[in-house]
Short mmCIF file of C-alpha atoms and ligand atoms in Angstrom, two decimals:
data_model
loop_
_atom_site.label_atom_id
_atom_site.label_comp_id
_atom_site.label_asym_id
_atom_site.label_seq_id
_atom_site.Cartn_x
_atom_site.Cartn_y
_atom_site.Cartn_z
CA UNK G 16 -95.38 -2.17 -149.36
CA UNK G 17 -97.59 0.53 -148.90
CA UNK G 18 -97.77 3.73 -150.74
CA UNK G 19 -96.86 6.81 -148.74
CA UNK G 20 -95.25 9.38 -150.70
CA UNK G 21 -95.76 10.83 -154.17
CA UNK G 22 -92.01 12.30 -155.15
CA UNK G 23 -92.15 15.49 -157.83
CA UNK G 24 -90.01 16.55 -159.96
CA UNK G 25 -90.10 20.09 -160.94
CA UNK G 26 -89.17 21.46 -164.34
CA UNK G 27 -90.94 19.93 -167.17
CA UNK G 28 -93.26 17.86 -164.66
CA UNK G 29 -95.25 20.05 -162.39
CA UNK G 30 -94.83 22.85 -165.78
CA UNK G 31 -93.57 23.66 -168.62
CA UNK G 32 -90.56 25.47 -167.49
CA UNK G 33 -87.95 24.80 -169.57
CA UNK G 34 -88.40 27.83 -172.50
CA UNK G 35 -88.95 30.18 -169.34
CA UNK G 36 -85.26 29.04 -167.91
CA UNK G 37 -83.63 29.87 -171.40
CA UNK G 38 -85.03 32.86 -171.74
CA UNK G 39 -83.64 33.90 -168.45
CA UNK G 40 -80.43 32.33 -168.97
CA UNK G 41 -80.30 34.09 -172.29
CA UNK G 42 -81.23 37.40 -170.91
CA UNK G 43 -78.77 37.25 -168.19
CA UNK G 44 -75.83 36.75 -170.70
CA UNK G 45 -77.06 39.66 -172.74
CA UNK G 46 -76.96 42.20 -169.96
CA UNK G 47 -74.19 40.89 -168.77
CA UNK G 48 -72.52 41.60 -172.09
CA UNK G 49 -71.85 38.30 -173.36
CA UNK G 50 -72.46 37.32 -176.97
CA UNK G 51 -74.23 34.31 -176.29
CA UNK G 52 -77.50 33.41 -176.92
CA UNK G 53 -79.03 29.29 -176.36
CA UNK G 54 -81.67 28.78 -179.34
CA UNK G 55 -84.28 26.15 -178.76
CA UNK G 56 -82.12 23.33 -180.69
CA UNK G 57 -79.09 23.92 -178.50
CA UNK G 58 -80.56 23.59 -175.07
CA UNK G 59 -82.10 20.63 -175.98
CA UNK G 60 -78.61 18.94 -176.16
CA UNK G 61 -77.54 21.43 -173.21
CA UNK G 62 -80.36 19.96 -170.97
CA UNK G 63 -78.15 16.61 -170.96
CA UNK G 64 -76.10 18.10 -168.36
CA UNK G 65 -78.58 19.02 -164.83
CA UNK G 66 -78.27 21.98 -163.26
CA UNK G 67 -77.47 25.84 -164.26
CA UNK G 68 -74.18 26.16 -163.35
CA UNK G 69 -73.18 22.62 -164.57
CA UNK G 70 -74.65 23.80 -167.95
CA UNK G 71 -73.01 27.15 -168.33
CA UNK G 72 -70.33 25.39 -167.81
CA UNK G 73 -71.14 22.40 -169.80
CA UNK G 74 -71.47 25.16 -172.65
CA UNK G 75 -68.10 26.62 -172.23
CA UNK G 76 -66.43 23.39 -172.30
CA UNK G 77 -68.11 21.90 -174.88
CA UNK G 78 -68.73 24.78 -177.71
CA UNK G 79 -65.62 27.45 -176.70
CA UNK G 80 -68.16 30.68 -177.06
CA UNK G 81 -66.14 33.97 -177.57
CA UNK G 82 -65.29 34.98 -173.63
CA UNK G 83 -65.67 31.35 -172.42
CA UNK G 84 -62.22 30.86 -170.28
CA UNK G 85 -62.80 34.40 -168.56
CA UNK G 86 -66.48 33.93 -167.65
CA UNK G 87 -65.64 30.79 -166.00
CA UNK G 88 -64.83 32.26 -162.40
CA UNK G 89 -68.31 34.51 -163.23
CA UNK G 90 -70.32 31.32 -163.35
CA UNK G 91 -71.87 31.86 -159.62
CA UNK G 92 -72.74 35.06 -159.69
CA UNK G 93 -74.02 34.99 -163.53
CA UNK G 94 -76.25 32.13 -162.42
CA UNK G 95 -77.22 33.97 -159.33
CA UNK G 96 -78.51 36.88 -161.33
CA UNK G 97 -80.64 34.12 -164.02
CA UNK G 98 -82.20 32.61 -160.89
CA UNK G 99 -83.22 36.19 -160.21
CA UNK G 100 -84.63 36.80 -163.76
CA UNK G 101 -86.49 33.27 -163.59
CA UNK G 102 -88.54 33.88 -160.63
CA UNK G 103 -89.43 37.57 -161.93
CA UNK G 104 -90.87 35.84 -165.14
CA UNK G 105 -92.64 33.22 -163.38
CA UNK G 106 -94.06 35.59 -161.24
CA UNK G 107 -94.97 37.55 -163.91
CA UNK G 108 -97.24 34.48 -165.15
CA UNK G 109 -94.58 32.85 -167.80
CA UNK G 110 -95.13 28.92 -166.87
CA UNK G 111 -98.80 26.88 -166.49
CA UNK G 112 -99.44 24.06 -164.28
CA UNK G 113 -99.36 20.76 -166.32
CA UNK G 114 -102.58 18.68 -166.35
CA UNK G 115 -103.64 17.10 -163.71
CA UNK G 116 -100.36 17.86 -161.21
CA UNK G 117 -102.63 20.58 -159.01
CA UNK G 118 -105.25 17.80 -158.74
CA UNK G 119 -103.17 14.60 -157.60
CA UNK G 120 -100.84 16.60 -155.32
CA UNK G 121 -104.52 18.01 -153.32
CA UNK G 122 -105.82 14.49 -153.52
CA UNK G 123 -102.66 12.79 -151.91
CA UNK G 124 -102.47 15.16 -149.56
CA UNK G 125 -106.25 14.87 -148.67
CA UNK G 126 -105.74 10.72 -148.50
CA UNK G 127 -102.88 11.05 -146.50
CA UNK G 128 -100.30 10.70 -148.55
CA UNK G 129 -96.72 13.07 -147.97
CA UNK G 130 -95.81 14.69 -151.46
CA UNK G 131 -92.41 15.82 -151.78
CA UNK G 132 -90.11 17.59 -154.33
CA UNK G 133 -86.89 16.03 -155.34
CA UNK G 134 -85.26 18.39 -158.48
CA UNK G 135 -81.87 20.09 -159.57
CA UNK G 136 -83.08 23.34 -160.09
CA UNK G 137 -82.35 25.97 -157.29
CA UNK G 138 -84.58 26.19 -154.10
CA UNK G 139 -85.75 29.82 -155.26
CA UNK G 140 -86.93 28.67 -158.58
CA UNK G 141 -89.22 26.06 -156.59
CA UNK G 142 -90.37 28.40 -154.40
CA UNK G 143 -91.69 30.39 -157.25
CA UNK G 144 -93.14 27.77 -159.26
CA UNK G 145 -94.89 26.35 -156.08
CA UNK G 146 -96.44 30.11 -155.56
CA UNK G 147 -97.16 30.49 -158.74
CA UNK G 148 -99.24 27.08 -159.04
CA UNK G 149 -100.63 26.71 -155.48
CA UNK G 150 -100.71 30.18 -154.27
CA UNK G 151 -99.00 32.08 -151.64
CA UNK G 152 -98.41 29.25 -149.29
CA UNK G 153 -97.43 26.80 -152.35
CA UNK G 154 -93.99 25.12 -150.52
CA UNK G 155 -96.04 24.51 -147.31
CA UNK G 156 -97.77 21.76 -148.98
CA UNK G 157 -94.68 19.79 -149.56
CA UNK G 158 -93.34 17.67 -146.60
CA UNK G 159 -90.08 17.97 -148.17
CA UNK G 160 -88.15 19.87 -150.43
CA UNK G 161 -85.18 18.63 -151.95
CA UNK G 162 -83.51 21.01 -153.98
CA UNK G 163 -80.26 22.06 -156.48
CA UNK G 164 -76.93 22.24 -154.54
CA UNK G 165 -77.82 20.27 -151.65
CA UNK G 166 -76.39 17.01 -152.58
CA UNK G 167 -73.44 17.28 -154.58
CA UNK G 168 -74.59 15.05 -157.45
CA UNK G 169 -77.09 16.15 -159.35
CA UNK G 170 -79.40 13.93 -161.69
CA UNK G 171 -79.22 11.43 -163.15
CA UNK G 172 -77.60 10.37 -160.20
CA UNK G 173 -79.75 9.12 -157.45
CA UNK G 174 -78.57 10.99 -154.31
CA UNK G 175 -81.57 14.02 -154.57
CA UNK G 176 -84.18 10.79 -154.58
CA UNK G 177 -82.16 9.31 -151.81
CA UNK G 178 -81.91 12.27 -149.74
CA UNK G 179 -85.48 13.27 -149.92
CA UNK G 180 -86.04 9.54 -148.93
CA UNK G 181 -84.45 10.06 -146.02
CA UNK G 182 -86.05 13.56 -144.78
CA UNK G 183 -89.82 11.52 -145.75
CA UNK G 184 -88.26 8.93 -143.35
CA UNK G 185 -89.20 6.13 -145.94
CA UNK G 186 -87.82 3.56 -148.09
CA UNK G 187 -87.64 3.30 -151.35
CA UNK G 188 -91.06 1.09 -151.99
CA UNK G 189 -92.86 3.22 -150.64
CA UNK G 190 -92.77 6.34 -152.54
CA UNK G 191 -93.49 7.04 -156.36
CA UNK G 192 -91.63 9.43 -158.18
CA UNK G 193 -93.55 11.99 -161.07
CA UNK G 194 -90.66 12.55 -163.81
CA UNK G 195 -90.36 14.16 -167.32
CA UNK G 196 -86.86 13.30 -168.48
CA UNK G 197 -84.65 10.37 -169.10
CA UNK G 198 -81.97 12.01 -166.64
CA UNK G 199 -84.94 12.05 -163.96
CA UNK G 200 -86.21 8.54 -164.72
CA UNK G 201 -82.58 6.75 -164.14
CA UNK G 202 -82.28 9.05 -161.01
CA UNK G 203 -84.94 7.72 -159.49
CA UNK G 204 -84.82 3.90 -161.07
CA UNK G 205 -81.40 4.37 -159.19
CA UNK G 206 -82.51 5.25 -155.76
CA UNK G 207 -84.93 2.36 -156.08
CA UNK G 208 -88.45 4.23 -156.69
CA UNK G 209 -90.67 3.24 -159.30
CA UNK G 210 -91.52 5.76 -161.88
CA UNK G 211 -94.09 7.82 -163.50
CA UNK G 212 -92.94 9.46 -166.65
CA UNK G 213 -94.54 12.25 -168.17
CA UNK G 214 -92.42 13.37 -170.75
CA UNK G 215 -92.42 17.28 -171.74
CA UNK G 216 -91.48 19.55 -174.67
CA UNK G 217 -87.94 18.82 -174.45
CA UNK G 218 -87.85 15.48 -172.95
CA UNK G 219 -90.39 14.11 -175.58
CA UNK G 220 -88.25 11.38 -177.56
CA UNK G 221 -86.03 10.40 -174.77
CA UNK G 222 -85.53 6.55 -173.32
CA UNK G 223 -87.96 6.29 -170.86
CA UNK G 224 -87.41 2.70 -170.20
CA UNK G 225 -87.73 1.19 -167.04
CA UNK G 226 -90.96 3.75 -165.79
CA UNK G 227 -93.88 1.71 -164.63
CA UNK G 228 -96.02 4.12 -167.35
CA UNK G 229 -95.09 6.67 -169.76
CA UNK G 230 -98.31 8.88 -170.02
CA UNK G 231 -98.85 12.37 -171.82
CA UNK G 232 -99.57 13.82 -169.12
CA UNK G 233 -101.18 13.34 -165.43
CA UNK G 234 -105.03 13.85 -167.49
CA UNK G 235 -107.93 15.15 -165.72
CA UNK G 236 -111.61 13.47 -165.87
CA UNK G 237 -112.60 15.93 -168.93
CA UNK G 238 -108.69 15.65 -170.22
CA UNK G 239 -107.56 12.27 -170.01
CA UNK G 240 -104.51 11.55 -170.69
CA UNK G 241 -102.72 9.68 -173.59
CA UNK G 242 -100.98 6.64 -172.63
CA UNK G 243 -97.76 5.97 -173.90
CA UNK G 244 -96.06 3.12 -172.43
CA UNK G 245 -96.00 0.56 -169.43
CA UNK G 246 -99.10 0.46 -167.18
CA UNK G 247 -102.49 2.83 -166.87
CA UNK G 248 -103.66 1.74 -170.55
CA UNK G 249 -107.22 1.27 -168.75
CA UNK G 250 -107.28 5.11 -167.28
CA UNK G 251 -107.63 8.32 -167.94
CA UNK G 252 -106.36 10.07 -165.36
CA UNK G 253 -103.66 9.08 -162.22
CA UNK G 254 -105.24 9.44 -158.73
CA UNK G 255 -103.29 7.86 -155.98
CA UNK G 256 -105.97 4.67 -156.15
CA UNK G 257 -104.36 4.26 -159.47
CA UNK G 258 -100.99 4.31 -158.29
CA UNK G 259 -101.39 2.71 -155.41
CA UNK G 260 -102.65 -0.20 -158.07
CA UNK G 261 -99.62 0.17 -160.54
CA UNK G 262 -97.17 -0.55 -157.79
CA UNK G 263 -98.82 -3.57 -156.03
CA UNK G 264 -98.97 -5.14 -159.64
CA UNK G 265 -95.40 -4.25 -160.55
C1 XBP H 14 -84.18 20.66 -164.65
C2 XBP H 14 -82.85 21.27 -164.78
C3 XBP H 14 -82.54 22.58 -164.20
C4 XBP H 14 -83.07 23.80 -164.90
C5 XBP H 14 -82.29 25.01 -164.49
O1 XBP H 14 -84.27 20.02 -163.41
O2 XBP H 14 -81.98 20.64 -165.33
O3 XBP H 14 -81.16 22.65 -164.22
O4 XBP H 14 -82.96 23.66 -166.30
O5 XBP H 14 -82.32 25.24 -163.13
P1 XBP H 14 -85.57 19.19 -162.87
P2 XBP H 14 -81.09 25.98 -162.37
O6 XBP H 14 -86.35 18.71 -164.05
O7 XBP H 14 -84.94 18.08 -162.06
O8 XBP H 14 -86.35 20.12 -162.01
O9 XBP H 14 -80.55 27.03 -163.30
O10 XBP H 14 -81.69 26.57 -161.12
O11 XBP H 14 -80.07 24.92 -162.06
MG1 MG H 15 -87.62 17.59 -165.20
#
């Protein structure tokens, strides 16, 4: 099958996002009067469960804070107001592009390829990040955009691979999917895409098994990468030659 579409996730993949999403989460519960406050430690086991909402709620089920059962209804509208937060900070400059993603999403699209977005986080938050990395017009250069609520399941289940899928108009051989996190990596093993994993500061660790590589990161000619695992021990950096190579041999 032929290659066609390079599939990205979003937090943790295209940037380091994750510390910028706790400190809005964190800052949204403090104004909104709520003693709670996610250290580093804690999200890293929160960040099993996709999704804001899910999480909060995740948080409340799991660790009874003090307000818990009342804030419950308040979930929407608390998250509503972090989403807020999170785009003012990344506006503000808060998260960097990761090596190499700027690079290989210009060179796919200048060979042709589509690139899409398939992630839980909400559709502002990508538009944001997408500004933020690729200027102004950042979305525009993504055929599709599949985002947060609009499949019911979140990862790790498959159904935000599968619906992007269908919007590219392609099967599952012929796209690649970019992931950071073990919940991303079985989300897209499960819609039938092979996998690049790239795993990030809070993903590091995780089972990455079943990814055609594991790298450090998507490396640049003067920044190659550090391979990790699975194929793309002979490279330095992925360009879509590369992966256009990795799946034919898989
Ligand atoms: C990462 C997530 C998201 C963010 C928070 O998703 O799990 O839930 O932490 O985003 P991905 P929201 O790596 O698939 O982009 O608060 O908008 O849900
Ligand atoms: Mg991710």
């Amino acid at each position: 099958m032929t290659l066609r579409a390079l599939i990205f996730d979003v937090d943790g993949t295209l940037a380091e996002t994750e510390e910028t999403h706790r400190q809005a989460f964190n800052e949204t519960f403090a104004k909104r009067g709520l003693p709670w406050s996610w250290t580093a430690d804690n999200y890293r086991r929160l960040l099993e469960v996709t999704g804001g909402k899910e999480r909060i709620r995740h948080f409340i089920a799991t660790q009874n804070p003090p307000g818990g059962p009342d804030a419950i209804s308040a979930i929407p509208a608390l998250h509503a107001e972090k989403t807020i937060r999170y785009a003012e900070l990344i506006d503000a400059g808060a998260a960097a592009a990761r090596p190499g993603v700027v690079r290989l999403v210009q060179e796919a699209r200048a060979e042709g390829l589509k690139v899409a977005i398939a992630t839980t986080t909400s559709q502002p938050n990508v538009v944001a990040i997408l500004r933020a990395m690729f200027g102004p017009d950042g979305e525009s250069l993504f055929d599709v955009i599949g985002a947060g609520d609009v499949v019911p399941r979140k990862k790790p289940a498959p159904d935000i691979f599968q619906w992007t899928l269908r919007r590219l108009n392609l099967s599952p051989a012929e796209a690649i999917a970019l992931e950071d996190s073990a919940n991303g990596v079985q989300a897209a093993l499960g819609a039938g895409i092979a996998v690049v994993t790239t795993p990030s500061l809070y993903s590091i660790g995780q089972d990455f098994t079943g990814s055609l590589a594991v790298l450090s990161d998507l490396g640049e000619p003067d920044r190659p990468y550090r391979h990790l695992a699975g194929t793309g021990a002979e490279s330095g950096w992925v360009t879509p030659a590369a992966l256009r190579y990795w799946l034919a041999a898989a």
